[in-house]
């Protein structure tokens, strides 16, 4: 029964609750039993708060679209007064918050039963989740020797293992889409500022970071996005308004679209052949649905963007460390190697570099906008690529031992070589999604990536739903999900 409950999507579980076929307490029991059974092998769920969850059920859950469905929030952001956080770091272990964040308040209003957090790498930096504060790496339910991705790696592993039907994540350089690709899930990054950041922040990483969700179905993501979207009080800027909303548009296909297909990196380097074939296969699916698919690569300065991203995140990491330690350097027992390297690297940057890097990010966003909408309107509506350049990496490859922060990010064997697609759309602010459409010969998931022009979230999620109907993936369960 545990596996059956965990394998359904959240919408289906909420329908069972609404029909009286199962109670919120029974679903919570099943989720907690799944944690006990599966989490020791995964190391994905932490900081359990069963008492908080039981109390929420006893006091009466909101009559929202996911009433009674067990839920987990990422151990980074999603500040909540009843859910202390390590933020993926020994330096910030057991942080307690005085009030709920806007995003948590909106998620809670959907009726979910939040009972814990999921692991994240220190500082949210990296394509794997192996933080020292959790005592070991987070592993992939499809193959325990492989990473579940990062930085929402715990969320991806928990959903793929059937512990919960969906979970909160966040994405500053692919941190929802990378775990989605690694774990065979759907991950959607909205347009910049579509979801609230307050009151603890105005923006994350110069606007490149945003919350999101790891789900089995497009409909779960669509409904949760509708519940959470819109600015909160004092937001420094807002996303373009939606038309009908995400959930409304997924019920019917979008108009026929121009799709640009890129089966290399965006700078023309080859990617793993199994991944490239998954991209081409997705192109054939889109053609069968009537869309026009043609080869395309963005005409944008990706290396400039990657270096600017690295500098912005390096400064952000140093600022976070400084908030706890002042001006003294972090010790190895406080901060892992990558974080110490980022702190040291930030000290070498000219005082004007941060704003210069932000300006380069903005320049890059304009370059991407011209690619999607050039003169005459003949650019693609959608850009199709891989999510990652290869199948999920082995555990240990992207741990945080090294102090070479720049090499970790932009070196020949660094994160950007492994994940050359995702951060592009954090920098440009465009909506982008990873769909679980491919599988390696070793049986590991391969994500295929779709991105749309800035503000075109509804167009993108409608296309994702059309592809889901044509190539349903919800029935594909990891060995741990039962």
Short mmCIF file of C-alpha atoms in Angstrom, two decimals:
data_model
loop_
_atom_site.label_atom_id
_atom_site.label_comp_id
_atom_site.label_asym_id
_atom_site.label_seq_id
_atom_site.Cartn_x
_atom_site.Cartn_y
_atom_site.Cartn_z
CA UNK A 1 0.00 0.00 0.00
CA UNK A 2 2.87 2.41 0.75
CA UNK A 3 4.29 2.01 -2.73
CA UNK A 4 0.88 2.45 -4.35
CA UNK A 5 0.20 5.67 -2.44
CA UNK A 6 3.66 7.02 -3.15
CA UNK A 7 3.45 6.28 -6.87
CA UNK A 8 0.25 8.26 -7.47
CA UNK A 9 0.55 11.94 -8.29
CA UNK A 10 -0.52 14.53 -5.73
CA UNK A 11 -3.73 15.40 -7.57
CA UNK A 12 -4.82 11.75 -7.42
CA UNK A 13 -3.98 11.49 -3.72
CA UNK A 14 -5.97 14.66 -2.97
CA UNK A 15 -8.94 13.16 -4.82
CA UNK A 16 -8.75 10.07 -2.59
CA UNK A 17 -8.84 12.31 0.47
CA UNK A 18 -11.74 14.35 -0.90
CA UNK A 19 -13.70 11.16 -1.63
CA UNK A 20 -13.11 9.83 1.88
CA UNK A 21 -11.20 6.81 0.61
CA UNK A 22 -8.13 7.68 2.66
CA UNK A 23 -7.46 10.17 5.45
CA UNK A 24 -4.62 12.70 5.70
CA UNK A 25 -3.35 10.79 8.73
CA UNK A 26 -3.21 7.56 6.75
CA UNK A 27 -1.27 9.26 3.98
CA UNK A 28 1.14 10.73 6.52
CA UNK A 29 1.56 7.29 8.08
CA UNK A 30 2.42 5.88 4.66
CA UNK A 31 4.93 8.66 3.94
CA UNK A 32 6.64 8.24 7.30
CA UNK A 33 6.82 4.47 6.83
CA UNK A 34 8.37 5.05 3.41
CA UNK A 35 10.95 7.36 5.00
CA UNK A 36 11.84 4.66 7.51
CA UNK A 37 12.06 2.01 4.81
CA UNK A 38 13.83 3.87 2.00
CA UNK A 39 15.61 6.91 3.38
CA UNK A 40 18.53 5.05 4.99
CA UNK A 41 19.73 4.08 1.51
CA UNK A 42 18.99 7.50 0.00
CA UNK A 43 19.80 10.09 2.69
CA UNK A 44 17.21 12.43 1.17
CA UNK A 45 14.78 13.35 3.98
CA UNK A 46 15.98 15.24 7.06
CA UNK A 47 14.69 17.28 9.97
CA UNK A 48 11.43 15.37 10.34
CA UNK A 49 8.66 17.24 12.16
CA UNK A 50 5.98 14.59 12.62
CA UNK A 51 4.44 16.45 15.54
CA UNK A 52 3.95 19.59 13.46
CA UNK A 53 2.27 17.56 10.73
CA UNK A 54 -0.01 15.73 13.17
CA UNK A 55 -1.01 19.02 14.77
CA UNK A 56 -1.83 20.57 11.38
CA UNK A 57 -4.14 17.65 10.57
CA UNK A 58 -5.80 17.77 13.97
CA UNK A 59 -6.46 21.52 13.76
CA UNK A 60 -7.98 21.23 10.28
CA UNK A 61 -6.24 21.56 6.94
CA UNK A 62 -7.04 24.31 4.45
CA UNK A 63 -9.54 23.35 1.76
CA UNK A 64 -6.96 23.65 -0.99
CA UNK A 65 -6.28 21.55 -4.08
CA UNK A 66 -3.81 19.26 -2.28
CA UNK A 67 -5.61 18.88 1.03
CA UNK A 68 -4.11 15.99 3.00
CA UNK A 69 -1.20 15.19 0.67
CA UNK A 70 2.19 14.65 2.41
CA UNK A 71 4.80 17.23 1.39
CA UNK A 72 8.46 18.04 1.94
CA UNK A 73 10.27 21.37 1.66
CA UNK A 74 13.86 21.86 0.60
CA UNK A 75 16.47 22.43 3.30
CA UNK A 76 17.42 25.73 1.68
CA UNK A 77 15.05 28.69 1.66
CA UNK A 78 11.31 28.05 2.20
CA UNK A 79 11.72 29.62 5.62
CA UNK A 80 9.08 28.33 8.03
CA UNK A 81 8.78 28.94 11.77
CA UNK A 82 7.85 25.33 12.52
CA UNK A 83 10.60 23.85 10.35
CA UNK A 84 14.20 24.57 11.46
CA UNK A 85 16.77 24.31 8.70
CA UNK A 86 20.42 23.45 8.19
CA UNK A 87 20.46 25.20 4.79
CA UNK A 88 22.78 22.41 3.64
CA UNK A 89 25.59 23.70 5.87
CA UNK A 90 27.14 23.04 9.26
CA UNK A 91 27.55 26.79 9.62
CA UNK A 92 23.79 27.31 9.47
CA UNK A 93 22.70 24.12 11.22
CA UNK A 94 19.46 24.32 13.18
CA UNK A 95 18.50 27.79 12.02
CA UNK A 96 15.12 28.82 13.44
CA UNK A 97 12.85 31.33 11.71
CA UNK A 98 10.57 33.87 13.33
CA UNK A 99 7.94 33.84 10.59
CA UNK A 100 6.91 31.89 7.54
CA UNK A 101 8.13 32.93 4.11
CA UNK A 102 5.58 33.95 1.51
CA UNK A 103 6.24 30.87 -0.61
CA UNK A 104 5.71 28.54 2.37
CA UNK A 105 2.51 30.35 3.35
CA UNK A 106 1.13 29.84 -0.15
CA UNK A 107 2.19 26.20 -0.32
CA UNK A 108 0.62 25.55 3.09
CA UNK A 109 -2.67 27.08 1.90
CA UNK A 110 -3.01 24.31 -0.70
CA UNK A 111 -3.68 21.89 2.16
CA UNK A 112 -0.43 19.93 1.97
CA UNK A 113 0.82 18.20 5.11
CA UNK A 114 4.45 19.26 5.44
CA UNK A 115 6.43 16.90 7.67
CA UNK A 116 10.12 17.57 7.00
CA UNK A 117 12.83 18.87 4.71
CA UNK A 118 14.97 17.43 1.92
CA UNK A 119 18.72 17.61 1.50
CA UNK A 120 20.61 20.29 -0.42
CA UNK A 121 24.31 20.89 -1.11
CA UNK A 122 25.96 23.64 0.90
CA UNK A 123 24.89 27.02 -0.42
CA UNK A 124 22.80 25.39 -3.14
CA UNK A 125 25.93 25.23 -5.29
CA UNK A 126 26.39 22.16 -7.46
CA UNK A 127 24.73 19.49 -9.56
CA UNK A 128 24.94 16.88 -6.77
CA UNK A 129 23.75 16.79 -3.16
CA UNK A 130 26.52 15.63 -0.85
CA UNK A 131 26.58 18.04 2.10
CA UNK A 132 28.68 17.23 5.15
CA UNK A 133 25.93 18.37 7.53
CA UNK A 134 23.89 15.30 6.54
CA UNK A 135 26.74 12.86 7.10
CA UNK A 136 26.92 11.53 3.55
CA UNK A 137 25.72 11.90 -0.04
CA UNK A 138 22.15 11.78 -1.28
CA UNK A 139 21.69 8.92 -3.73
CA UNK A 140 19.55 8.25 -6.78
CA UNK A 141 16.67 5.74 -6.43
CA UNK A 142 17.33 4.57 -10.00
CA UNK A 143 20.90 3.58 -9.09
CA UNK A 144 22.37 4.19 -5.66
CA UNK A 145 25.89 4.72 -6.97
CA UNK A 146 24.64 7.75 -8.94
CA UNK A 147 23.72 11.23 -7.77
CA UNK A 148 20.12 12.37 -7.58
CA UNK A 149 21.28 15.79 -8.75
CA UNK A 150 21.38 19.16 -7.08
CA UNK A 151 20.68 21.38 -5.53
CA UNK A 152 17.17 19.98 -4.95
CA UNK A 153 18.64 16.49 -4.89
CA UNK A 154 16.84 15.36 -1.77
CA UNK A 155 13.51 16.42 -3.22
CA UNK A 156 14.18 14.54 -6.45
CA UNK A 157 15.21 11.38 -4.61
CA UNK A 158 12.23 11.50 -2.24
CA UNK A 159 9.71 11.84 -5.06
CA UNK A 160 11.38 9.27 -7.30
CA UNK A 161 11.50 6.80 -4.40
CA UNK A 162 7.78 7.18 -3.71
CA UNK A 163 8.22 8.74 -0.28
CA UNK A 164 6.07 11.67 -1.40
CA UNK A 165 4.20 12.40 -4.62
CA UNK A 166 5.76 15.84 -5.01
CA UNK A 167 8.11 18.16 -3.18
CA UNK A 168 9.32 21.75 -3.04
CA UNK A 169 12.62 22.72 -4.65
CA UNK A 170 14.39 25.79 -5.95
CA UNK A 171 16.41 26.60 -9.05
CA UNK A 172 19.28 29.08 -9.38
CA UNK A 173 21.28 27.28 -12.07
CA UNK A 174 19.19 24.20 -12.80
CA UNK A 175 18.53 23.03 -9.24
CA UNK A 176 15.00 21.81 -9.99
CA UNK A 177 15.63 20.65 -13.56
CA UNK A 178 18.88 18.76 -12.83
CA UNK A 179 17.28 16.52 -10.17
CA UNK A 180 14.24 16.11 -12.42
CA UNK A 181 16.51 14.87 -15.21
CA UNK A 182 18.51 12.66 -12.86
CA UNK A 183 15.48 11.11 -11.16
CA UNK A 184 12.98 10.74 -14.01
CA UNK A 185 10.64 13.56 -12.90
CA UNK A 186 9.07 16.73 -14.24
CA UNK A 187 10.75 19.97 -13.21
CA UNK A 188 9.64 23.45 -14.27
CA UNK A 189 11.52 26.73 -13.70
CA UNK A 190 9.13 29.69 -14.01
CA UNK A 191 9.90 33.11 -15.44
CA UNK A 192 11.99 35.31 -13.16
CA UNK A 193 9.94 36.75 -10.26
CA UNK A 194 6.90 34.58 -11.01
CA UNK A 195 7.06 33.28 -7.41
CA UNK A 196 7.66 35.32 -4.22
CA UNK A 197 11.00 35.63 -2.41
CA UNK A 198 9.93 37.61 0.64
CA UNK A 199 10.12 38.62 3.31
CA UNK A 200 13.62 37.21 3.81
CA UNK A 201 14.96 38.34 0.41
CA UNK A 202 14.07 40.57 -2.50
CA UNK A 203 15.69 38.30 -5.04
CA UNK A 204 18.07 35.36 -5.12
CA UNK A 205 21.41 35.52 -6.95
CA UNK A 206 20.56 38.74 -8.84
CA UNK A 207 17.18 37.33 -9.83
CA UNK A 208 18.53 34.06 -11.22
CA UNK A 209 17.13 31.88 -8.40
CA UNK A 210 13.47 30.95 -8.02
CA UNK A 211 11.41 28.31 -6.23
CA UNK A 212 9.84 25.33 -7.98
CA UNK A 213 8.61 21.77 -7.55
CA UNK A 214 9.64 18.20 -8.32
CA UNK A 215 6.59 16.29 -9.56
CA UNK A 216 5.53 13.19 -11.45
CA UNK A 217 2.91 15.01 -13.48
CA UNK A 218 2.55 18.32 -15.28
CA UNK A 219 -0.82 18.91 -13.63
CA UNK A 220 0.68 18.84 -10.12
CA UNK A 221 3.21 21.49 -11.09
CA UNK A 222 0.57 23.60 -12.84
CA UNK A 223 -1.79 23.66 -9.88
CA UNK A 224 0.96 24.39 -7.36
CA UNK A 225 2.35 27.19 -9.54
CA UNK A 226 -1.09 28.78 -9.72
CA UNK A 227 -1.39 28.58 -5.94
CA UNK A 228 1.99 30.23 -5.36
CA UNK A 229 2.47 32.68 -8.23
CA UNK A 230 2.37 36.45 -7.97
CA UNK A 231 4.40 39.10 -6.12
CA UNK A 232 4.41 39.38 -2.37
CA UNK A 233 4.45 42.57 -0.32
CA UNK A 234 7.41 44.77 -1.25
CA UNK A 235 8.63 42.68 -4.20
CA UNK A 236 11.25 44.69 -6.12
CA UNK A 237 9.83 43.64 -9.51
CA UNK A 238 7.21 41.30 -10.92
CA UNK A 239 6.83 38.84 -13.79
CA UNK A 240 4.52 39.58 -16.72
CA UNK A 241 0.94 38.67 -15.74
CA UNK A 242 -0.50 35.30 -16.67
CA UNK A 243 -3.50 34.98 -18.93
CA UNK A 244 -5.63 32.03 -17.84
CA UNK A 245 -3.21 30.36 -15.43
CA UNK A 246 -1.09 27.24 -15.69
CA UNK A 247 -3.80 24.72 -14.77
CA UNK A 248 -6.30 26.17 -17.23
CA UNK A 249 -4.02 25.98 -20.25
CA UNK A 250 -2.82 22.38 -19.83
CA UNK A 251 -6.21 20.94 -20.71
CA UNK A 252 -5.69 21.60 -24.41
CA UNK A 253 -2.66 21.68 -26.73
CA UNK A 254 -0.98 24.98 -27.57
CA UNK A 255 -0.97 26.39 -31.07
CA UNK A 256 1.43 24.74 -33.50
CA UNK A 257 4.88 25.98 -32.58
CA UNK A 258 8.29 26.54 -34.15
CA UNK A 259 10.78 24.41 -32.21
CA UNK A 260 14.54 24.85 -32.47
CA UNK A 261 16.38 21.60 -31.81
CA UNK A 262 19.92 21.61 -30.43
CA UNK A 263 21.53 18.18 -29.94
CA UNK A 264 24.91 19.67 -28.94
CA UNK A 265 25.75 22.18 -26.24
CA UNK A 266 24.73 25.76 -26.98
CA UNK A 267 28.33 26.44 -28.02
CA UNK A 268 28.44 23.47 -30.39
CA UNK A 269 30.32 20.82 -28.38
CA UNK A 270 29.07 17.23 -28.61
CA UNK A 271 27.14 15.67 -25.73
CA UNK A 272 26.78 12.03 -24.68
CA UNK A 273 25.36 10.09 -27.66
CA UNK A 274 22.52 8.54 -25.65
CA UNK A 275 21.49 12.00 -24.46
CA UNK A 276 21.72 13.47 -27.95
CA UNK A 277 19.48 10.70 -29.27
CA UNK A 278 16.93 11.41 -26.52
CA UNK A 279 16.80 15.01 -27.74
CA UNK A 280 16.29 13.94 -31.34
CA UNK A 281 13.61 11.44 -30.28
CA UNK A 282 11.79 14.23 -28.46
CA UNK A 283 12.01 16.28 -31.65
CA UNK A 284 10.31 13.47 -33.54
CA UNK A 285 7.52 13.40 -30.93
CA UNK A 286 6.99 17.14 -31.37
CA UNK A 287 6.91 16.73 -35.15
CA UNK A 288 4.31 13.97 -34.81
CA UNK A 289 2.18 16.44 -32.87
CA UNK A 290 2.32 18.91 -35.74
CA UNK A 291 5.02 21.28 -34.52
CA UNK A 292 7.74 22.53 -36.88
CA UNK A 293 11.12 21.28 -35.66
CA UNK A 294 14.34 22.64 -37.16
CA UNK A 295 17.98 22.72 -36.02
CA UNK A 296 18.89 25.83 -34.05
CA UNK A 297 21.45 27.17 -31.59
CA UNK A 298 21.18 30.41 -29.61
CA UNK A 299 23.33 33.28 -30.78
CA UNK A 300 24.34 34.38 -27.30
CA UNK A 301 27.59 34.71 -25.35
CA UNK A 302 27.31 31.62 -23.13
CA UNK A 303 30.93 31.74 -21.80
CA UNK A 304 30.39 35.35 -20.67
CA UNK A 305 27.18 34.31 -18.93
CA UNK A 306 28.84 31.37 -17.19
CA UNK A 307 31.64 33.53 -15.80
CA UNK A 308 29.18 36.19 -14.65
CA UNK A 309 27.03 33.52 -12.98
CA UNK A 310 30.11 32.15 -11.23
CA UNK A 311 31.08 35.56 -9.90
CA UNK A 312 27.57 36.48 -8.74
CA UNK A 313 27.16 33.18 -6.90
CA UNK A 314 30.68 33.43 -5.47
CA UNK A 315 29.90 36.84 -4.01
CA UNK A 316 26.53 35.59 -2.76
CA UNK A 317 28.21 32.65 -1.03
CA UNK A 318 30.77 34.93 0.60
CA UNK A 319 28.03 37.28 1.78
CA UNK A 320 26.15 34.39 3.34
CA UNK A 321 29.27 33.21 5.18
CA UNK A 322 30.03 36.76 6.29
CA UNK A 323 26.56 37.02 7.87
CA UNK A 324 27.68 34.38 10.39
CA UNK A 325 31.44 34.89 10.69
CA UNK A 326 32.04 38.54 9.96
CA UNK A 327 35.28 39.15 8.08
CA UNK A 328 37.24 36.13 9.28
CA UNK A 329 37.77 33.22 6.86
CA UNK A 330 35.69 30.08 7.41
CA UNK A 331 37.32 27.02 8.94
CA UNK A 332 37.12 23.53 7.37
CA UNK A 333 34.90 22.35 10.22
CA UNK A 334 32.44 25.17 9.44
CA UNK A 335 32.31 25.36 5.64
CA UNK A 336 33.15 22.78 2.98
CA UNK A 337 35.88 23.25 0.38
CA UNK A 338 33.81 24.78 -2.42
CA UNK A 339 32.29 27.29 -0.02
CA UNK A 340 35.70 28.23 1.40
CA UNK A 341 36.99 28.57 -2.15
CA UNK A 342 34.07 30.82 -3.09
CA UNK A 343 34.71 32.99 -0.05
CA UNK A 344 38.41 33.33 -0.94
CA UNK A 345 37.64 33.98 -4.61
CA UNK A 346 35.16 36.72 -3.75
CA UNK A 347 37.90 38.55 -1.82
CA UNK A 348 39.93 38.83 -5.05
CA UNK A 349 37.18 40.49 -7.09
CA UNK A 350 37.20 44.22 -7.76
CA UNK A 351 34.48 46.07 -5.82
CA UNK A 352 32.72 46.91 -9.09
CA UNK A 353 32.72 43.33 -10.42
CA UNK A 354 29.38 42.32 -8.94
CA UNK A 355 27.46 45.04 -10.77
CA UNK A 356 29.48 44.38 -13.91
CA UNK A 357 28.50 40.71 -13.74
CA UNK A 358 24.84 41.61 -13.21
CA UNK A 359 25.06 43.85 -16.27
CA UNK A 360 26.49 40.96 -18.28
CA UNK A 361 23.62 38.74 -17.17
CA UNK A 362 21.19 41.38 -18.40
CA UNK A 363 23.05 41.66 -21.69
CA UNK A 364 22.83 37.90 -22.07
CA UNK A 365 19.09 37.99 -21.42
CA UNK A 366 18.66 40.47 -24.25
CA UNK A 367 20.71 38.25 -26.54
CA UNK A 368 18.47 35.29 -25.76
CA UNK A 369 15.36 37.41 -26.31
CA UNK A 370 16.59 38.35 -29.78
CA UNK A 371 17.16 34.67 -30.55
CA UNK A 372 13.59 33.75 -29.65
CA UNK A 373 12.05 36.81 -31.30
CA UNK A 374 14.32 38.20 -34.04
CA UNK A 375 13.22 40.77 -36.60
CA UNK A 376 10.29 39.41 -38.55
CA UNK A 377 9.26 37.03 -35.77
CA UNK A 378 10.83 33.96 -37.37
CA UNK A 379 12.75 32.72 -34.36
CA UNK A 380 11.68 29.58 -32.47
CA UNK A 381 8.87 29.62 -29.94
CA UNK A 382 10.58 26.77 -28.09
CA UNK A 383 14.20 25.67 -27.77
CA UNK A 384 14.65 21.91 -27.36
CA UNK A 385 17.89 20.54 -25.90
CA UNK A 386 19.15 18.09 -23.31
CA UNK A 387 18.90 18.99 -19.63
CA UNK A 388 22.32 17.49 -18.82
CA UNK A 389 25.15 16.67 -21.21
CA UNK A 390 25.30 13.06 -19.97
CA UNK A 391 23.36 10.59 -17.81
CA UNK A 392 23.44 11.05 -14.00
CA UNK A 393 26.99 11.27 -12.63
CA UNK A 394 28.47 8.90 -10.09
CA UNK A 395 28.33 9.89 -6.43
CA UNK A 396 31.50 11.74 -5.41
CA UNK A 397 32.25 13.36 -8.74
CA UNK A 398 30.83 16.73 -7.70
CA UNK A 399 31.39 16.68 -3.97
CA UNK A 400 32.51 19.88 -2.27
CA UNK A 401 36.01 18.79 -1.21
CA UNK A 402 37.88 21.05 -3.63
CA UNK A 403 38.65 24.66 -2.78
CA UNK A 404 39.00 25.51 -6.49
CA UNK A 405 35.62 27.19 -6.72
CA UNK A 406 36.13 28.56 -10.24
CA UNK A 407 37.42 25.23 -11.55
CA UNK A 408 34.48 23.46 -9.89
CA UNK A 409 32.12 25.64 -11.91
CA UNK A 410 33.78 26.45 -15.25
CA UNK A 411 36.72 24.04 -15.44
CA UNK A 412 36.90 21.40 -18.21
CA UNK A 413 35.40 18.78 -15.88
CA UNK A 414 33.28 21.19 -13.89
CA UNK A 415 29.58 21.69 -13.34
CA UNK A 416 29.01 23.76 -16.48
CA UNK A 417 30.53 21.04 -18.67
CA UNK A 418 28.13 18.53 -17.10
CA UNK A 419 25.17 20.94 -17.05
CA UNK A 420 25.70 23.44 -19.89
CA UNK A 421 22.01 24.15 -20.55
CA UNK A 422 20.10 24.96 -17.38
CA UNK A 423 21.86 28.07 -16.05
CA UNK A 424 21.36 29.77 -19.42
CA UNK A 425 17.70 30.25 -18.55
CA UNK A 426 18.33 31.31 -14.96
CA UNK A 427 20.47 34.08 -16.39
CA UNK A 428 17.94 35.09 -19.03
CA UNK A 429 14.98 34.67 -16.67
CA UNK A 430 13.07 32.54 -19.18
CA UNK A 431 10.76 29.65 -18.25
CA UNK A 432 12.28 26.22 -18.84
CA UNK A 433 11.39 22.62 -18.02
CA UNK A 434 12.96 19.17 -17.87
CA UNK A 435 10.78 16.27 -19.05
CA UNK A 436 11.64 12.60 -18.31
CA UNK A 437 11.63 11.42 -21.91
CA UNK A 438 14.87 9.43 -22.23
CA UNK A 439 16.61 6.46 -20.66
CA UNK A 440 20.23 5.41 -20.83
CA UNK A 441 21.26 1.87 -21.74
CA UNK A 442 22.07 1.42 -18.05
CA UNK A 443 18.46 2.24 -17.15
CA UNK A 444 19.09 5.75 -15.81
CA UNK A 445 16.75 8.66 -16.57
CA UNK A 446 17.65 11.27 -19.20
CA UNK A 447 15.87 14.61 -19.11
CA UNK A 448 14.93 16.57 -22.21
CA UNK A 449 14.79 20.34 -21.85
CA UNK A 450 12.23 22.79 -23.28
CA UNK A 451 12.47 26.56 -22.92
CA UNK A 452 10.24 29.42 -24.07
CA UNK A 453 10.54 33.19 -24.35
CA UNK A 454 10.44 35.36 -21.24
CA UNK A 455 6.97 35.39 -19.70
CA UNK A 456 5.63 32.54 -21.85
CA UNK A 457 5.11 30.13 -18.95
CA UNK A 458 1.61 29.15 -20.06
CA UNK A 459 2.73 28.33 -23.59
CA UNK A 460 5.56 26.18 -22.26
CA UNK A 461 3.55 24.24 -19.69
CA UNK A 462 0.76 23.62 -22.21
CA UNK A 463 3.35 22.08 -24.53
CA UNK A 464 4.75 20.00 -21.67
CA UNK A 465 1.26 18.65 -20.97
CA UNK A 466 0.76 17.82 -24.66
CA UNK A 467 4.04 15.90 -24.71
CA UNK A 468 3.08 14.12 -21.47
CA UNK A 469 -0.16 12.92 -23.06
CA UNK A 470 1.72 11.69 -26.12
CA UNK A 471 4.49 9.94 -24.17
CA UNK A 472 3.14 9.27 -20.66
CA UNK A 473 5.90 8.85 -18.14
CA UNK A 474 3.99 8.66 -14.85
CA UNK A 475 3.90 4.87 -14.89
CA UNK A 476 7.69 4.58 -14.93
CA UNK A 477 8.74 3.98 -11.33
CA UNK A 478 12.17 3.67 -9.84
CA UNK A 479 13.00 0.29 -8.28
CA UNK A 480 12.57 1.83 -4.83
CA UNK A 481 9.09 3.20 -5.52
CA UNK A 482 7.48 -0.22 -5.69
#
